[in-house]
PDB file of C-alpha atoms in Angstrom:
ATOM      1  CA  UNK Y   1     -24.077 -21.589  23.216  1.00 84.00           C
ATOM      2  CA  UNK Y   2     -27.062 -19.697  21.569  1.00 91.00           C
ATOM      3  CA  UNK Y   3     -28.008 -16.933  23.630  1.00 93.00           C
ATOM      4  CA  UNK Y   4     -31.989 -15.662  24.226  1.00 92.00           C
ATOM      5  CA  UNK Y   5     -31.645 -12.815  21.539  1.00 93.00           C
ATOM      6  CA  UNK Y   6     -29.826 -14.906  19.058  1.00 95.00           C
ATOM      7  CA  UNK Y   7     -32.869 -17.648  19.671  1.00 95.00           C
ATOM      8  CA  UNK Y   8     -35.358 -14.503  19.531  1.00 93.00           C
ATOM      9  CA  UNK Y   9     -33.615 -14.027  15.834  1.00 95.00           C
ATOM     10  CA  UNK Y  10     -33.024 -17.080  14.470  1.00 96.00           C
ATOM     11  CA  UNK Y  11     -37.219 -17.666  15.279  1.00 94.00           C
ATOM     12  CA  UNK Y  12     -37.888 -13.856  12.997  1.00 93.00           C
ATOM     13  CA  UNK Y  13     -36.123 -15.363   9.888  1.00 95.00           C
ATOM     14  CA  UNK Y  14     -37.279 -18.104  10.420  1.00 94.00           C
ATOM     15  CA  UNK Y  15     -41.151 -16.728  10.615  1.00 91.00           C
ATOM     16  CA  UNK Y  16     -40.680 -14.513   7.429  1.00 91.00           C
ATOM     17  CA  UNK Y  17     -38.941 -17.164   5.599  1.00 91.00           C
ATOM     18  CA  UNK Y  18     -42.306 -18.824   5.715  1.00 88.00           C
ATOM     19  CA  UNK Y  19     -44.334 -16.482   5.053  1.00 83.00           C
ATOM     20  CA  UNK Y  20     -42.463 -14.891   1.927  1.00 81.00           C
ATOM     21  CA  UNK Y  21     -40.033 -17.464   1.081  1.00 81.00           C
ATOM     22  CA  UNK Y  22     -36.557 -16.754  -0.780  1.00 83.00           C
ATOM     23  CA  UNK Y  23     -33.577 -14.940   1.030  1.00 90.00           C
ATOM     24  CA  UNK Y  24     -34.573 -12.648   4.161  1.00 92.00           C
ATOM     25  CA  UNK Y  25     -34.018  -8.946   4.470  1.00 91.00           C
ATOM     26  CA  UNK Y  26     -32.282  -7.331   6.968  1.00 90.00           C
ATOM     27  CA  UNK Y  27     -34.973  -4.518   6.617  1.00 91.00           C
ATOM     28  CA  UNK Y  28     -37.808  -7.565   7.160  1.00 91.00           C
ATOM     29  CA  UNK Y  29     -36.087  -8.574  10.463  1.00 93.00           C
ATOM     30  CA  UNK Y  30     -35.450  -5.239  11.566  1.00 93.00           C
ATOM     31  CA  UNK Y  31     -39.545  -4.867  11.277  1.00 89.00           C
ATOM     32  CA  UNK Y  32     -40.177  -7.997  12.644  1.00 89.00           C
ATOM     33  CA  UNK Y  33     -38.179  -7.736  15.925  1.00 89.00           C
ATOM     34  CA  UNK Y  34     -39.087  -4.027  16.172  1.00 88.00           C
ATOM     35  CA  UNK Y  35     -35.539  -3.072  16.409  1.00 89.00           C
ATOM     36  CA  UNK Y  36     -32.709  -0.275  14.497  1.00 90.00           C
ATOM     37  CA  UNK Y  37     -31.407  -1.389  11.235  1.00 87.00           C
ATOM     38  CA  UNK Y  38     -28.040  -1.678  13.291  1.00 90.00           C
ATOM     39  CA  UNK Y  39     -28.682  -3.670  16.103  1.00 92.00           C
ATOM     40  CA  UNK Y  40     -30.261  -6.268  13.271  1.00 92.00           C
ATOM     41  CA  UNK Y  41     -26.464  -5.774  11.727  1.00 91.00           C
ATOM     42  CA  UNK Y  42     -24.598  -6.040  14.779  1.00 93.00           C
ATOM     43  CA  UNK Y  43     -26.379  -9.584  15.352  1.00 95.00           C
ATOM     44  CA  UNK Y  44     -26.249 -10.799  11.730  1.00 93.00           C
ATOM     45  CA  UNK Y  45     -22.657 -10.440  12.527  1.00 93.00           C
ATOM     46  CA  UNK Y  46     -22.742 -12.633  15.749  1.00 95.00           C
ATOM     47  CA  UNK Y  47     -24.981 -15.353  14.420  1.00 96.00           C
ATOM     48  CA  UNK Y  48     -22.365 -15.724  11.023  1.00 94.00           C
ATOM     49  CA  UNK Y  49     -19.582 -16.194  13.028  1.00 94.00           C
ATOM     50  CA  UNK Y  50     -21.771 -18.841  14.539  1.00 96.00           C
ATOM     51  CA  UNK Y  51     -22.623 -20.119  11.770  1.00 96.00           C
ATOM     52  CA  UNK Y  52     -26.318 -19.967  12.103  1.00 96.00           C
ATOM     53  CA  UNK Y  53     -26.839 -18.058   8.532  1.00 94.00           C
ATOM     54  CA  UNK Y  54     -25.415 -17.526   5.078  1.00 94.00           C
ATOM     55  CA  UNK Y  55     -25.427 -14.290   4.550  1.00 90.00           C
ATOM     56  CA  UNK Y  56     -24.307 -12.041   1.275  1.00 84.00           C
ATOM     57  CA  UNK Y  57     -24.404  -8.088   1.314  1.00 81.00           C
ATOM     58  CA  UNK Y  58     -27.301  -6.888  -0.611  1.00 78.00           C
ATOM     59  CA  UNK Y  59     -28.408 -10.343  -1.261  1.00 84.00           C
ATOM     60  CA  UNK Y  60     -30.374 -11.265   1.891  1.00 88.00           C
ATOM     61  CA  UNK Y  61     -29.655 -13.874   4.145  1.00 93.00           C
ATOM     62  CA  UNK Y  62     -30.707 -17.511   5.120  1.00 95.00           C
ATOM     63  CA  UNK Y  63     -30.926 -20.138   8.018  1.00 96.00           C
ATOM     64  CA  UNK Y  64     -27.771 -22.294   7.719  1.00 96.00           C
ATOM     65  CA  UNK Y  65     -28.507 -26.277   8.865  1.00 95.00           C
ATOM     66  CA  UNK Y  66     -27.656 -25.473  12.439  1.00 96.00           C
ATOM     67  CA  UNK Y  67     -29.472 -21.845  12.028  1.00 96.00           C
ATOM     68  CA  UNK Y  68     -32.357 -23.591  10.595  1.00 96.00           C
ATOM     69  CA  UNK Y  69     -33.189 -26.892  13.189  1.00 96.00           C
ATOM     70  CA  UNK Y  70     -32.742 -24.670  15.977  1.00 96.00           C
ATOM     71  CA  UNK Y  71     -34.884 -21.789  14.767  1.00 96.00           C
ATOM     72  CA  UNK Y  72     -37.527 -24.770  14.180  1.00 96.00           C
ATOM     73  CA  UNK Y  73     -37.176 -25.623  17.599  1.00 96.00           C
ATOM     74  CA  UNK Y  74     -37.789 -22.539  18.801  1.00 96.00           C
ATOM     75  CA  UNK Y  75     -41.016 -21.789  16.630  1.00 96.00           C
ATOM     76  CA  UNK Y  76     -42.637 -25.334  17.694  1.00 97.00           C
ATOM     77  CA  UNK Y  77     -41.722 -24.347  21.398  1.00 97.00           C
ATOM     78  CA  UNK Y  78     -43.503 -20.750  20.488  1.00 96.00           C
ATOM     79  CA  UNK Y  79     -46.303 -21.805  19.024  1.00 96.00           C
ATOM     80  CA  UNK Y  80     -47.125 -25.247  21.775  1.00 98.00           C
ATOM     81  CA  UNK Y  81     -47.060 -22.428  24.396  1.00 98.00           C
ATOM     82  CA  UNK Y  82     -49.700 -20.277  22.316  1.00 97.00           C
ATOM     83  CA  UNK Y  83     -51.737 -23.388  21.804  1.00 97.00           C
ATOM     84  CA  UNK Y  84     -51.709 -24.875  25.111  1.00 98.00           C
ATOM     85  CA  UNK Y  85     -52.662 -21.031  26.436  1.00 97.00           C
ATOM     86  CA  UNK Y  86     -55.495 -20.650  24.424  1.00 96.00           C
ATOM     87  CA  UNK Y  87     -56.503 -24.131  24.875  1.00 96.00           C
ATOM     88  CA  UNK Y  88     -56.268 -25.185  28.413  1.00 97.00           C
ATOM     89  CA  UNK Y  89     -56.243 -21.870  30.207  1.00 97.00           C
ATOM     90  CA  UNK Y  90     -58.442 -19.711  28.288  1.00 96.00           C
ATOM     91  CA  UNK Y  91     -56.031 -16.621  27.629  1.00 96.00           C
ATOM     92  CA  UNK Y  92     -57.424 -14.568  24.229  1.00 94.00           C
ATOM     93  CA  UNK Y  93     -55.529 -14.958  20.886  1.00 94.00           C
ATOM     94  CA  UNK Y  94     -54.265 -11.531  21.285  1.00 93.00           C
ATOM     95  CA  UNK Y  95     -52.959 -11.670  24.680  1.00 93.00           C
ATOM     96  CA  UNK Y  96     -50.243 -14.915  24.008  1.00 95.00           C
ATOM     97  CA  UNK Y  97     -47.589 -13.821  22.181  1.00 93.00           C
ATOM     98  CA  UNK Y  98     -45.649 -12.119  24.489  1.00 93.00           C
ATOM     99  CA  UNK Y  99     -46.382 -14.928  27.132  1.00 96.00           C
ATOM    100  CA  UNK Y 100     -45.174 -17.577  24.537  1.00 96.00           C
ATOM    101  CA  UNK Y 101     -42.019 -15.019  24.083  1.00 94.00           C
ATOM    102  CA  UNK Y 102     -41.053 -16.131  27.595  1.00 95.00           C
ATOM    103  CA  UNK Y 103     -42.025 -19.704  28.340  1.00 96.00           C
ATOM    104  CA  UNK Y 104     -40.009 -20.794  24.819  1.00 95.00           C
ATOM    105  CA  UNK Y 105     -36.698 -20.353  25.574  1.00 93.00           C
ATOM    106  CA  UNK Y 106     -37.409 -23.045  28.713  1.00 95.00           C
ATOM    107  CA  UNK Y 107     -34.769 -25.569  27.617  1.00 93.00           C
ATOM    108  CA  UNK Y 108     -36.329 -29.064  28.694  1.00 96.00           C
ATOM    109  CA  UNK Y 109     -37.245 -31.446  25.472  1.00 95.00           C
ATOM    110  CA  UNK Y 110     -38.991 -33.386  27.518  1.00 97.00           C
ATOM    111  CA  UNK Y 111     -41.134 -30.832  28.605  1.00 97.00           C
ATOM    112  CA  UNK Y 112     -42.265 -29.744  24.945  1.00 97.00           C
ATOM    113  CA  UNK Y 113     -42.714 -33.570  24.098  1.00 97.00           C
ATOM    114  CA  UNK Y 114     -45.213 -34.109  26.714  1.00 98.00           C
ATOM    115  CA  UNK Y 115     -46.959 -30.474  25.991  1.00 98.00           C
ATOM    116  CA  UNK Y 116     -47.073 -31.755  22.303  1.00 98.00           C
ATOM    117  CA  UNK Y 117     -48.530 -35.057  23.201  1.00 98.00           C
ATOM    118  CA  UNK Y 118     -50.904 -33.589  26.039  1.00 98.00           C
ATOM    119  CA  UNK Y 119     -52.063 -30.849  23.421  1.00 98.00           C
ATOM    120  CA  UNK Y 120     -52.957 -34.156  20.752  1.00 97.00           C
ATOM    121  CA  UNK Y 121     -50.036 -33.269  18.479  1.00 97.00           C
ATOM    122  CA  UNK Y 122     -51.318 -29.924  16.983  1.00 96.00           C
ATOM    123  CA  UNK Y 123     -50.466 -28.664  13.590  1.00 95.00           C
ATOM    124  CA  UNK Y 124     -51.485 -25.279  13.846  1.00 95.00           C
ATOM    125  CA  UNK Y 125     -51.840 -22.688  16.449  1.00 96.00           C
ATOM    126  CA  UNK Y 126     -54.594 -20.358  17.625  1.00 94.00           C
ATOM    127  CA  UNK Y 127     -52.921 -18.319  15.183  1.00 94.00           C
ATOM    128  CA  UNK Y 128     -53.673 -20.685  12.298  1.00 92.00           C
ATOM    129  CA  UNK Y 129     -49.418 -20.849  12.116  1.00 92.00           C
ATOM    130  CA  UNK Y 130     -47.844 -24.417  11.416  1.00 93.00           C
ATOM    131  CA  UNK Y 131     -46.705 -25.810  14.729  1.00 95.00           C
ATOM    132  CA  UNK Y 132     -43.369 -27.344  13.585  1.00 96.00           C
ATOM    133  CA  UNK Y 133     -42.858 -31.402  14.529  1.00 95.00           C
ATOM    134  CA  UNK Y 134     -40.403 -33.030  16.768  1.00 94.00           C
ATOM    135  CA  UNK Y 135     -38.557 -34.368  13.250  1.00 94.00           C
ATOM    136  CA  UNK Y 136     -38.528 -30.698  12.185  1.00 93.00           C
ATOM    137  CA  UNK Y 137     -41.541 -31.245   9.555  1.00 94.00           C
ATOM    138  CA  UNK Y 138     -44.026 -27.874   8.787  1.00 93.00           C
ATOM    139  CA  UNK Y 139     -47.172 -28.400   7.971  1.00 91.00           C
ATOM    140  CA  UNK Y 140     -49.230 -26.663   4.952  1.00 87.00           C
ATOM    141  CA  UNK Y 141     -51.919 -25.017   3.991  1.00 83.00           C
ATOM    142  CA  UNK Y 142     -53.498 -24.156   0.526  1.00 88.00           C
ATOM    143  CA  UNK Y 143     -54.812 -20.779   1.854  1.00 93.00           C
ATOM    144  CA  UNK Y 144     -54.692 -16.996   0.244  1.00 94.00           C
ATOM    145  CA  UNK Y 145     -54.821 -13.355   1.351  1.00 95.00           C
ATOM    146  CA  UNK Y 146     -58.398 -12.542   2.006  1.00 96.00           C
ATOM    147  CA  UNK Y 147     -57.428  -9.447  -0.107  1.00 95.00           C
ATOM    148  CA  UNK Y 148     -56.380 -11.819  -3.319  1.00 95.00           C
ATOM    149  CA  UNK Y 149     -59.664 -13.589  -2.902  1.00 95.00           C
ATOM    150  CA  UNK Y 150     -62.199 -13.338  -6.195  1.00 94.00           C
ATOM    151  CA  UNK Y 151     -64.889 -10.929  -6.206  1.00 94.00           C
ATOM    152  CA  UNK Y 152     -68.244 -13.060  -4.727  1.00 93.00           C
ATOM    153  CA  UNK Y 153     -65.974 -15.981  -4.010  1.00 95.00           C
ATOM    154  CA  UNK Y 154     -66.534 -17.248  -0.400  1.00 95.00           C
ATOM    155  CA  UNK Y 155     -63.466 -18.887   2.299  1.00 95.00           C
ATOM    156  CA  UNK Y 156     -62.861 -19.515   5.836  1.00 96.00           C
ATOM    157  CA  UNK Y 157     -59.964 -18.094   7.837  1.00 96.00           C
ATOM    158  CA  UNK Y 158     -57.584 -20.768   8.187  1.00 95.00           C
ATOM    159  CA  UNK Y 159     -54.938 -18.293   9.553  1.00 94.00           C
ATOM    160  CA  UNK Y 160     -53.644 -14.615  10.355  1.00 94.00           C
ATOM    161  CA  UNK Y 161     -50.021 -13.723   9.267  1.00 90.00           C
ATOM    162  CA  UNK Y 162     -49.943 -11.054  11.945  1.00 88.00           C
ATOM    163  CA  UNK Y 163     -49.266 -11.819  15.283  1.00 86.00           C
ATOM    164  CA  UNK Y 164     -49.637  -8.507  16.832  1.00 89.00           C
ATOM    165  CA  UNK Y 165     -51.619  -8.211  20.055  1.00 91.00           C
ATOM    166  CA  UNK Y 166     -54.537  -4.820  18.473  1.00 94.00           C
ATOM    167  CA  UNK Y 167     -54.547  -6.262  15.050  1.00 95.00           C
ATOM    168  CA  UNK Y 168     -55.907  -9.631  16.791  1.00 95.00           C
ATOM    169  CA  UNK Y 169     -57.819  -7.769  19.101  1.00 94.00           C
ATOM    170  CA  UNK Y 170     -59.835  -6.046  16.363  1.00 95.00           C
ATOM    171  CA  UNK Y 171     -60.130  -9.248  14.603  1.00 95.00           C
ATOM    172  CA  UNK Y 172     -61.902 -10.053  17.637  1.00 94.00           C
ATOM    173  CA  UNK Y 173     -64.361  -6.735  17.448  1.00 92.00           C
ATOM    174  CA  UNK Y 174     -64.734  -7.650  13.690  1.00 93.00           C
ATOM    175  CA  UNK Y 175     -65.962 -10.961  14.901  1.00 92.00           C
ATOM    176  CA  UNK Y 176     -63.388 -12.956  12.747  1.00 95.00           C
ATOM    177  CA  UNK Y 177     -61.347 -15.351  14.419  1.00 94.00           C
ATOM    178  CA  UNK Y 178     -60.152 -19.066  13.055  1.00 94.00           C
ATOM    179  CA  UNK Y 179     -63.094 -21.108  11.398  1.00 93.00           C
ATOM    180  CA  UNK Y 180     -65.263 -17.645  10.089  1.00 95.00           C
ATOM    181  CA  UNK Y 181     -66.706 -17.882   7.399  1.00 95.00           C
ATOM    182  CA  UNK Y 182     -66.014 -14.860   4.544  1.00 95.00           C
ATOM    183  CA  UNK Y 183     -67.623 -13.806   1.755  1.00 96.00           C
ATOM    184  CA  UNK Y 184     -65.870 -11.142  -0.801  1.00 97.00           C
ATOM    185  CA  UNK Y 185     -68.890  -8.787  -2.136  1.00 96.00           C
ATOM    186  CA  UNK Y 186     -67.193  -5.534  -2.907  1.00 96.00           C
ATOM    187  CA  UNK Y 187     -63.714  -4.351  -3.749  1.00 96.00           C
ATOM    188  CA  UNK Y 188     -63.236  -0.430  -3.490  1.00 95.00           C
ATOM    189  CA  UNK Y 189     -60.787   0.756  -6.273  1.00 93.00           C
ATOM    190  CA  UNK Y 190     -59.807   3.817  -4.500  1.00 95.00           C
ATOM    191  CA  UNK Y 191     -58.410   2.408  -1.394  1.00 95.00           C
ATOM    192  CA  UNK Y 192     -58.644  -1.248  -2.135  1.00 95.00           C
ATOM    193  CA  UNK Y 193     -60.985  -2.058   0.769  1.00 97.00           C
ATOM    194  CA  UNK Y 194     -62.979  -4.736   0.698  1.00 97.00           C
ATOM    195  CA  UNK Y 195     -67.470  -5.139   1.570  1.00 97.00           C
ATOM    196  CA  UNK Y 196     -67.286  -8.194   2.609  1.00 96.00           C
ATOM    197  CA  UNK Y 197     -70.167 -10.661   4.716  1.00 96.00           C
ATOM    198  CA  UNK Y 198     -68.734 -12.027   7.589  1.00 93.00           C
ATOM    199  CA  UNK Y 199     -71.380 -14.682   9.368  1.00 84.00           C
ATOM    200  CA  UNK Y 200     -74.422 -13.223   7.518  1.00 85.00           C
ATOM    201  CA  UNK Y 201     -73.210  -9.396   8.364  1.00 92.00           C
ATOM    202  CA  UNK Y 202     -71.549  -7.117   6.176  1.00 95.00           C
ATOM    203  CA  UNK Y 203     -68.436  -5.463   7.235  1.00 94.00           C
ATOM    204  CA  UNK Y 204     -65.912  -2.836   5.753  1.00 96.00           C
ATOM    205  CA  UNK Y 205     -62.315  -3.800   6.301  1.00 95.00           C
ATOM    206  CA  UNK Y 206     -58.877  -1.897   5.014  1.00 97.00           C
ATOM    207  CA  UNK Y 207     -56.553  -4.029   2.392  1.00 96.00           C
ATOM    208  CA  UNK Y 208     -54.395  -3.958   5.483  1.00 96.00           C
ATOM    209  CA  UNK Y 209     -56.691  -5.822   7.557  1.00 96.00           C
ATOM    210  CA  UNK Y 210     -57.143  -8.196   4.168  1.00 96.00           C
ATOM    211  CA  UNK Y 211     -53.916  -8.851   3.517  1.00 95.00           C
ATOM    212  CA  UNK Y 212     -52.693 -10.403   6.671  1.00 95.00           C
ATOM    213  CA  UNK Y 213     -56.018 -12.665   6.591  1.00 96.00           C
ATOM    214  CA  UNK Y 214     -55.423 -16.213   5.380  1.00 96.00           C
ATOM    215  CA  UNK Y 215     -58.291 -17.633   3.699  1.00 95.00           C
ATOM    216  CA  UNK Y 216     -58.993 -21.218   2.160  1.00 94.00           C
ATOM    217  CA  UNK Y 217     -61.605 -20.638  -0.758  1.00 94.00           C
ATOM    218  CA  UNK Y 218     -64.836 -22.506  -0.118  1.00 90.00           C
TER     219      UNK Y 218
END
């Protein structure tokens, strides 16, 4: 039996897997989860002895088979909730996460089949994430940080890697949300901020802001 927490982890390495690929840090979880450095130990203990990871000291840690198709489950579960409250009930892109954090761990596949088919088999999320399959299949992108993107070079934002409730809510100020289109006009040495046009206006965003923007070039 795979408890909430151990579901709530399994979905974190899961997440940065993706995004970083390679073996996961237990300083990468610990950031992800917002939790202490031991509590992150404490349950990379628990989910071994489960067998839900390979883990090595110093060298990082992985989804094991088991570890892996249930931490896909829990991600497509995730990310149909986001999609479906976006969609169909009109929430913000900012203000789902933390709903999604509680409707996921609802056990019923039956349920998420139907959302899936009701929702016309997404592949991404309001997010721009891959919405796993039913088989376990994750869909990809050919997309880049906004803040690797070639000076004058234009994209659209396929995607955010940052699914934090103010960083999506000042995408929303900025006027950048999935579909807008970018282009890259200035990049300021000293701080590595970027000019950039967003929908005929020019804007000033930090290589923070940049880097967590995923942008297919156009």
């Amino acid at each position: 039996m795979i408890t909430l927490t151990e579901e709530n982890y399994l979905k974190a390495i899961l997440s940065i897997s993706l995004k970083e690929g390679g073996k996961v840090s237990t300083n990468a979880i610990s950031k992800e989860i917002g939790t202490s450095a031991a509590s992150v130990s404490d349950m990379i203990k628990k989910l071994q002895e489960k067998k839900l990871i390979n883990y090595q000291k110093y060298k990082g840690l992985e989804l094991s088979e088991e570890g892996k198709k249930n931490a896909i489950n829990i991600l497509r579960k995730h990310r149909l909730w986001e999609t479906f409250l976006v969609n169909n009930l009109k929430f913000n892109w900012g203000e789902v996460h933390e709903l999604a954090e509680q409707l996921e761990h609802i056990k019923s596949p039956e349920l998420f089949d139907r959302l899936d088919s009701y929702l016309g088999f997404p592949k991404f999320d309001p997010h721009g994430e891959p919405i796993p399959s039913k088989k376990g299949t994750i869909p990809s992108r050919n997309t880049i940080p906004l803040n690797k993107l070639k000076l004058k070079n234009k994209g659209v934002v396929l995607g955010v890697t940052l699914d934090d409730k103010s960083f999506l809510n000042y995408l929303t100020q900025l006027k950048i949300s999935i579909g807008t289109n970018i282009e890259l006009l200035e990049k300021i040495s000293f701080d590595k901020s970027l000019n950039v046009k967003i929908e005929e206006k020019i804007q000033h965003i930090s290589n923070e802001v940049a880097k967590h923007l995923l942008i297919k070039v156009i």
